[in-house]
Short mmCIF file of C-alpha atoms in Angstrom, two decimals:
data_model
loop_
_atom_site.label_atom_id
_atom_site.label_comp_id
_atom_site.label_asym_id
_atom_site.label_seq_id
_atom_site.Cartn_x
_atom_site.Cartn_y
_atom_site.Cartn_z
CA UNK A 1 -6.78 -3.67 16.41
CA UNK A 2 -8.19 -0.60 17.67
CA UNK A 3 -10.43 1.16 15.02
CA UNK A 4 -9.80 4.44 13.88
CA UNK A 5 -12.11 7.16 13.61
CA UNK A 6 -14.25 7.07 10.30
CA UNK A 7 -14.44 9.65 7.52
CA UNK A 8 -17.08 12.05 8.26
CA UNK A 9 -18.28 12.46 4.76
CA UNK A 10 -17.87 10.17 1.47
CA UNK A 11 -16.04 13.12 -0.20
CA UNK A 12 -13.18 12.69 2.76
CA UNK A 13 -13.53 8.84 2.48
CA UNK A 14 -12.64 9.46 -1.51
CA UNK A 15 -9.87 11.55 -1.15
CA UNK A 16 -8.10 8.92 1.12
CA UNK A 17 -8.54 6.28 -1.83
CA UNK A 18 -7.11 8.88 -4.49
CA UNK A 19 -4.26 8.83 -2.31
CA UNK A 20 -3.76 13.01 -1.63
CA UNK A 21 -4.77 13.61 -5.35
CA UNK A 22 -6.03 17.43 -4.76
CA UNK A 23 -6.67 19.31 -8.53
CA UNK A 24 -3.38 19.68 -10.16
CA UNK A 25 -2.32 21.02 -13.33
CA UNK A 26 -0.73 18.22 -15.15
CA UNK A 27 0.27 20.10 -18.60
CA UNK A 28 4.07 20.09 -17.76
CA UNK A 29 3.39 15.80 -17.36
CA UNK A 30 3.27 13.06 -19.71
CA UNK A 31 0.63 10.16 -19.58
CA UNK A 32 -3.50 10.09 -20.22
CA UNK A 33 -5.67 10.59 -16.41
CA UNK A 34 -7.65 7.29 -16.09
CA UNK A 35 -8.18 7.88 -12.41
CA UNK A 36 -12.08 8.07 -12.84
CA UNK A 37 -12.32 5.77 -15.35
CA UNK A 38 -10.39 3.34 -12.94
CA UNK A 39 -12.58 4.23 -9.75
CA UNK A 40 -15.23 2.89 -11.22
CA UNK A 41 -13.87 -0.74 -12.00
CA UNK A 42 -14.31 -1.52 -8.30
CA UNK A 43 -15.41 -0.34 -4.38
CA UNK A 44 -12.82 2.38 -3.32
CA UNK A 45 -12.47 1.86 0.58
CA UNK A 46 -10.47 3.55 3.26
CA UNK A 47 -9.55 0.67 5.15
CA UNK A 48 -9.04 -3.09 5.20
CA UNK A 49 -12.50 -5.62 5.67
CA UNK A 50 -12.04 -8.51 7.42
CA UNK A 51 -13.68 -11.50 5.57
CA UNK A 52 -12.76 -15.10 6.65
CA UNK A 53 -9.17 -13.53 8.16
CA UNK A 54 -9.58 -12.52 11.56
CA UNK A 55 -8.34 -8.96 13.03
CA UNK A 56 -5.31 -10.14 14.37
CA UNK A 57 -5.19 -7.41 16.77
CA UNK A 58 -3.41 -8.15 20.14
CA UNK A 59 -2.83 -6.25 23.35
CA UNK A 60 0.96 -6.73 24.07
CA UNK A 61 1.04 -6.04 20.40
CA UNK A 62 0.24 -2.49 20.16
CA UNK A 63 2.51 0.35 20.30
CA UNK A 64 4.20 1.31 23.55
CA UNK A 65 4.79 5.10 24.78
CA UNK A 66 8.13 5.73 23.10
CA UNK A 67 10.80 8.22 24.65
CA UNK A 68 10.65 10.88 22.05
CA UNK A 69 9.68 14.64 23.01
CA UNK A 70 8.71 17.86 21.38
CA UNK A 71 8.41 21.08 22.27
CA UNK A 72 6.51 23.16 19.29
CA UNK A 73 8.22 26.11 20.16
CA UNK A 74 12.01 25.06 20.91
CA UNK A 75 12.66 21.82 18.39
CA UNK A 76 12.17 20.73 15.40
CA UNK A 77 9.32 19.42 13.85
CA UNK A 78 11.30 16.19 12.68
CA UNK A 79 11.95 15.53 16.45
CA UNK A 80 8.04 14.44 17.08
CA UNK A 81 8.63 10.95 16.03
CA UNK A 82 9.71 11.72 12.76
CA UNK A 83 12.34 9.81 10.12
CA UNK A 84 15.38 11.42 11.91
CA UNK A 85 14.09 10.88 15.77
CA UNK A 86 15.38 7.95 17.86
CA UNK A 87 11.50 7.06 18.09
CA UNK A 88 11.92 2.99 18.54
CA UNK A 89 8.59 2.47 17.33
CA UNK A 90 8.94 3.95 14.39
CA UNK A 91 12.77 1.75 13.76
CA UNK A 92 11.12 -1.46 14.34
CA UNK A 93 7.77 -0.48 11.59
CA UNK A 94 5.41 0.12 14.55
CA UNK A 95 3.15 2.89 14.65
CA UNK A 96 2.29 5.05 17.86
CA UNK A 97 -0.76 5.32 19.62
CA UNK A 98 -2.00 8.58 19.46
CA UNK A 99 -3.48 7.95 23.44
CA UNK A 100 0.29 6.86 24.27
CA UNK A 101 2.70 8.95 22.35
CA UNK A 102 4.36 11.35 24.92
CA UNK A 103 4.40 13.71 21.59
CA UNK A 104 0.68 13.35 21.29
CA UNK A 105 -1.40 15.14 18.09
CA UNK A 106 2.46 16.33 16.97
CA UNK A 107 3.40 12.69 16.65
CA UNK A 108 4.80 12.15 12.74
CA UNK A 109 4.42 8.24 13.39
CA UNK A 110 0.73 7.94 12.27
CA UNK A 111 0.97 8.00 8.84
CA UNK A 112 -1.59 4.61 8.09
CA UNK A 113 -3.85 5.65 10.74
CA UNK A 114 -4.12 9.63 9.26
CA UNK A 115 -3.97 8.48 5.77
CA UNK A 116 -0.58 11.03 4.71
CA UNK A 117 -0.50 9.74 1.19
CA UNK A 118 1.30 10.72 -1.64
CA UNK A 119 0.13 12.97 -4.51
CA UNK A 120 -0.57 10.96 -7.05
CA UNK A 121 -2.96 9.80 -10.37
CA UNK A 122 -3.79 6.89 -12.80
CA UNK A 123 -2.62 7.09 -15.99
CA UNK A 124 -2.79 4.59 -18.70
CA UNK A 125 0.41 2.64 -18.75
CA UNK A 126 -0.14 1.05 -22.25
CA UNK A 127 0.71 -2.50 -22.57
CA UNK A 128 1.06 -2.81 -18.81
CA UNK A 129 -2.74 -1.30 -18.35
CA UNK A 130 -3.61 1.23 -15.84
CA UNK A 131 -0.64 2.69 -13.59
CA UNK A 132 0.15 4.87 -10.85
CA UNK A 133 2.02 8.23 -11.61
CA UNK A 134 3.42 10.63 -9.56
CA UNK A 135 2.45 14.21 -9.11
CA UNK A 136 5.19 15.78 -6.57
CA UNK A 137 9.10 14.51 -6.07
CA UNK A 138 9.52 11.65 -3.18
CA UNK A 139 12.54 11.35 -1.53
CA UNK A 140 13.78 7.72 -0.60
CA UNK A 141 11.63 6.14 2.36
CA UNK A 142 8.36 8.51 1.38
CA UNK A 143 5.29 6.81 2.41
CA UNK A 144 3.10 6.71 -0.91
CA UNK A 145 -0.12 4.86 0.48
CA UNK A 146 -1.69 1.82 2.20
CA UNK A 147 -2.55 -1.41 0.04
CA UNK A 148 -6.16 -1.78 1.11
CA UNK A 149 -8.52 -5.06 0.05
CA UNK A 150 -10.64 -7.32 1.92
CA UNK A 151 -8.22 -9.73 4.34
CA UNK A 152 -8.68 -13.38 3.87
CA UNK A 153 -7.31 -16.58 4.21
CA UNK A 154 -5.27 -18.34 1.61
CA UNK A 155 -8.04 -20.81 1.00
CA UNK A 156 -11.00 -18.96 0.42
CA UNK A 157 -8.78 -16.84 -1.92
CA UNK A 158 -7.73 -19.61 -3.86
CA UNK A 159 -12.12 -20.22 -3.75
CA UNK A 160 -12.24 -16.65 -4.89
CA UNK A 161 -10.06 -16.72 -7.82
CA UNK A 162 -12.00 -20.20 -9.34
CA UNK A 163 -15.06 -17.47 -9.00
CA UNK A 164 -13.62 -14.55 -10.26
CA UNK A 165 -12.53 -17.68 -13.58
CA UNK A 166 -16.55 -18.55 -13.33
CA UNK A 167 -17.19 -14.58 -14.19
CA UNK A 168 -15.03 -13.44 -16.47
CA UNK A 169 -12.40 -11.38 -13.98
CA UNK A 170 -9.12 -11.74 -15.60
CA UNK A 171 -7.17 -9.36 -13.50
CA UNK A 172 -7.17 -10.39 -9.65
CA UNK A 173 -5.21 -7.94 -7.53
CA UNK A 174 -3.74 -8.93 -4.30
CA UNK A 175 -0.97 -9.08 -1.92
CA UNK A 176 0.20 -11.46 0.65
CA UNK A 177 0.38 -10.55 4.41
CA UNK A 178 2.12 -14.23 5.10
CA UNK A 179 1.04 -17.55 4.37
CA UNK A 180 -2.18 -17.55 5.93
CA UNK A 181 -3.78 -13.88 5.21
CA UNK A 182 -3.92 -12.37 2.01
CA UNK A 183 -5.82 -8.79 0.96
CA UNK A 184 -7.52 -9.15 -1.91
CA UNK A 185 -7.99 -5.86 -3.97
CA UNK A 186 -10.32 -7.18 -6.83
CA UNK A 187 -13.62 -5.88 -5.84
CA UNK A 188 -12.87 -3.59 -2.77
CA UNK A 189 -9.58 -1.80 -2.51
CA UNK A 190 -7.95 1.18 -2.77
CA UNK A 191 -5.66 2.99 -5.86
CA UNK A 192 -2.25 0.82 -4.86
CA UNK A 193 -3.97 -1.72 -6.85
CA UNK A 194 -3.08 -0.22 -9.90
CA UNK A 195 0.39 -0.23 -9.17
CA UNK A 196 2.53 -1.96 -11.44
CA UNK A 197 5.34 -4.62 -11.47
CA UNK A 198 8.87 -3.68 -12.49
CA UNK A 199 12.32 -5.63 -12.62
CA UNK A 200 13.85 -2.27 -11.08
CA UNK A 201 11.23 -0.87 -8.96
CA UNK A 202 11.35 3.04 -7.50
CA UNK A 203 9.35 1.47 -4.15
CA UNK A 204 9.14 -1.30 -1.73
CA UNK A 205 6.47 -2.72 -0.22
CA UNK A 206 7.10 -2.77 3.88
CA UNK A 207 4.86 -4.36 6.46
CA UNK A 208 3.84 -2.24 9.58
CA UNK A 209 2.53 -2.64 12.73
CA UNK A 210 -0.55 -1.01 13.49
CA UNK A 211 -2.64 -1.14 16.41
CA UNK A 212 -2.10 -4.34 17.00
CA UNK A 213 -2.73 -5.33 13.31
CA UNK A 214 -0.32 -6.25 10.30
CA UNK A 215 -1.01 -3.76 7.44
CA UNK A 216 0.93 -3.17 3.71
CA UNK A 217 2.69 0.22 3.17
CA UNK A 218 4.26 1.23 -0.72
CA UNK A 219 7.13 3.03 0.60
CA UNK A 220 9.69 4.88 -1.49
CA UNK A 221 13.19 2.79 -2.52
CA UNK A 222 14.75 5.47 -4.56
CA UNK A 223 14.44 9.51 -5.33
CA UNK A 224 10.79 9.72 -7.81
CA UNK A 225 10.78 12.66 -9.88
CA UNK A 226 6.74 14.38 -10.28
CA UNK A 227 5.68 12.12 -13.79
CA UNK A 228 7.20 9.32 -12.82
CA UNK A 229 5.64 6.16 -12.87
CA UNK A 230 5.69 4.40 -9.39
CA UNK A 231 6.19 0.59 -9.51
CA UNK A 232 7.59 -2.21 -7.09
CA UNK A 233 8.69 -5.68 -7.41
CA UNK A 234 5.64 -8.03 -7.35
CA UNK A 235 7.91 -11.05 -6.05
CA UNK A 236 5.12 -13.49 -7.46
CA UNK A 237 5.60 -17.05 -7.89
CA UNK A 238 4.46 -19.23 -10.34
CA UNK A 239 4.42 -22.95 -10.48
CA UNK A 240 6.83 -24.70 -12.40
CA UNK A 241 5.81 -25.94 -15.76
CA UNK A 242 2.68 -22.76 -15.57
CA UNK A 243 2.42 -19.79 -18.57
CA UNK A 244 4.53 -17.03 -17.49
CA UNK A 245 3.01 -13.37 -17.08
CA UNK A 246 5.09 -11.13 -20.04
CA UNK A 247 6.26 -8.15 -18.44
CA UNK A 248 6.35 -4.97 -19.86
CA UNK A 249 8.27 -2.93 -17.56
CA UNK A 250 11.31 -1.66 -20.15
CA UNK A 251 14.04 -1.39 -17.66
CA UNK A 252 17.40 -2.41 -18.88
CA UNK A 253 17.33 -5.39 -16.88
CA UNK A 254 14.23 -6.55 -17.57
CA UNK A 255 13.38 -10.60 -17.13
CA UNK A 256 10.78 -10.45 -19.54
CA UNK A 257 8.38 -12.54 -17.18
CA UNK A 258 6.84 -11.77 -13.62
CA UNK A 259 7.97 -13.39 -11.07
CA UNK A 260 10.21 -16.75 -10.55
CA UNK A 261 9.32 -20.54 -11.09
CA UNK A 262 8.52 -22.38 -7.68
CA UNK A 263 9.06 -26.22 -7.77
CA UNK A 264 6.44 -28.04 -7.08
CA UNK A 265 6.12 -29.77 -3.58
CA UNK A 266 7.24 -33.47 -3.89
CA UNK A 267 4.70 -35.93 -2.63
#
């Protein structure tokens, strides 16, 4: 995976984790800002680590020049590799390189490696915790922001969570890149952490291609109005005969549980 350029100052780096949080007036919102209370409960970083998963990064797996052009002063902007261009890089989740790209610094496809994130804040979500609110409408397909953690294997997660037990961690945040990788958000992540579950979710998470590297987008699954909370399906699954989660999400179809039962494997 090629590396991207760093932050050039910590104040940069912190904005990227807040997800495009600049100072808004949130009088005309409901819900109680916990965002600095909730920075604080771990290490806010700006891209994934790589632990005991390797950078999967391959050549012939990067981003090839697309056919897309743009002319700043004759199309529009949209054309540049944007959601209405034929870019096929963008169609099959791929981003472009920015040395590649025949639209070059116009390019719209970049959106992981430029960090375009969604306005948003934490808020507490009351039974469910801390959650993730949103300060500006998002149409459907909006990027809100990267799910950031420290990449490892399935094993030395499974190690992890028996240590995070030892300790006293009851909440472990994490996602699954497939059955071998999985970012784990508990000590060093990013925001999307705080993102809760829901049995009708407003987003989706979608897996992109990104120099050469697998990476987690939130992406939007339905019109979000400014105030409203953004959640997506967890898809978790629990062993058979183990305590359910409760969920708390209120929507009318609610399951009342996170997640679905997985048999056990049959020896």
């Amino acid at each position: 995976m090629k590396e991207e350029a760093p932050f050039r100052d910590g104040q940069e780096s912190k904005a990227a984790s807040l997800g495009g949080n600049a100072e808004d007036d949130c009088s005309d919102i409901d819900g109680i800002d916990v965002t600095e209370r909730a920075l604080s409960s771990f290490e806010t970083i700006d891209r994934n680590i790589f632990v005991s998963a390797t950078n999967e990064g391959r050549k012939h797996e990067e981003a090839i020049p697309c056919t897309c052009h743009y002319n700043p002063e004759r199309d529009p902007r949209d054309q540049a590799c944007g959601e209405t261009s034929s870019c096929f890089n963008r169609l099959i989740q791929m981003e472009c390189n920015p040395l590649t790209c025949p639209c070059g610094s116009y390019c719209l496809n970049r959106r992981f490696q430029k960090h375009q994130y969604a306005k948003v804040r934490i808020i507490d979500a009351g039974r469910k915790g801390n959650g993730m609110q949103a300060l500006e409408d998002l149409d459907t397909d909006s990027f809100i922001m990267e799910y950031m953690g420290e990449m490892v294997t399935a094993a030395a997660f499974r190690k992890r969570t028996r240590a995070y037990q030892a300790e006293g961690i009851q909440h472990h945040y994490f996602m699954s890149i497939d059955n071998v990788k999985i970012i784990d958000a508990t000590r060093k992540g990013c925001i999307a952490r705080f993102i809760n579950h829901s049995c009708s979710p407003n987003c989706v998470l979608r897996k992109w291609m990104v120099g050469g590297a697998t990476r987690l987008g939130i992406f939007v699954k339905r019109p979000i109005k400014r105030g409203e909370e953004i959640t997506f399906d967890y898809k978790f699954e629990r062993i058979a005969g183990s305590k359910p989660q409760p969920c708390y999400c209120g929507a009318p179809e609610c399951k009342g549980i996170i997640g679905i039962a997985k048999e056990r494997t049959k020896k």
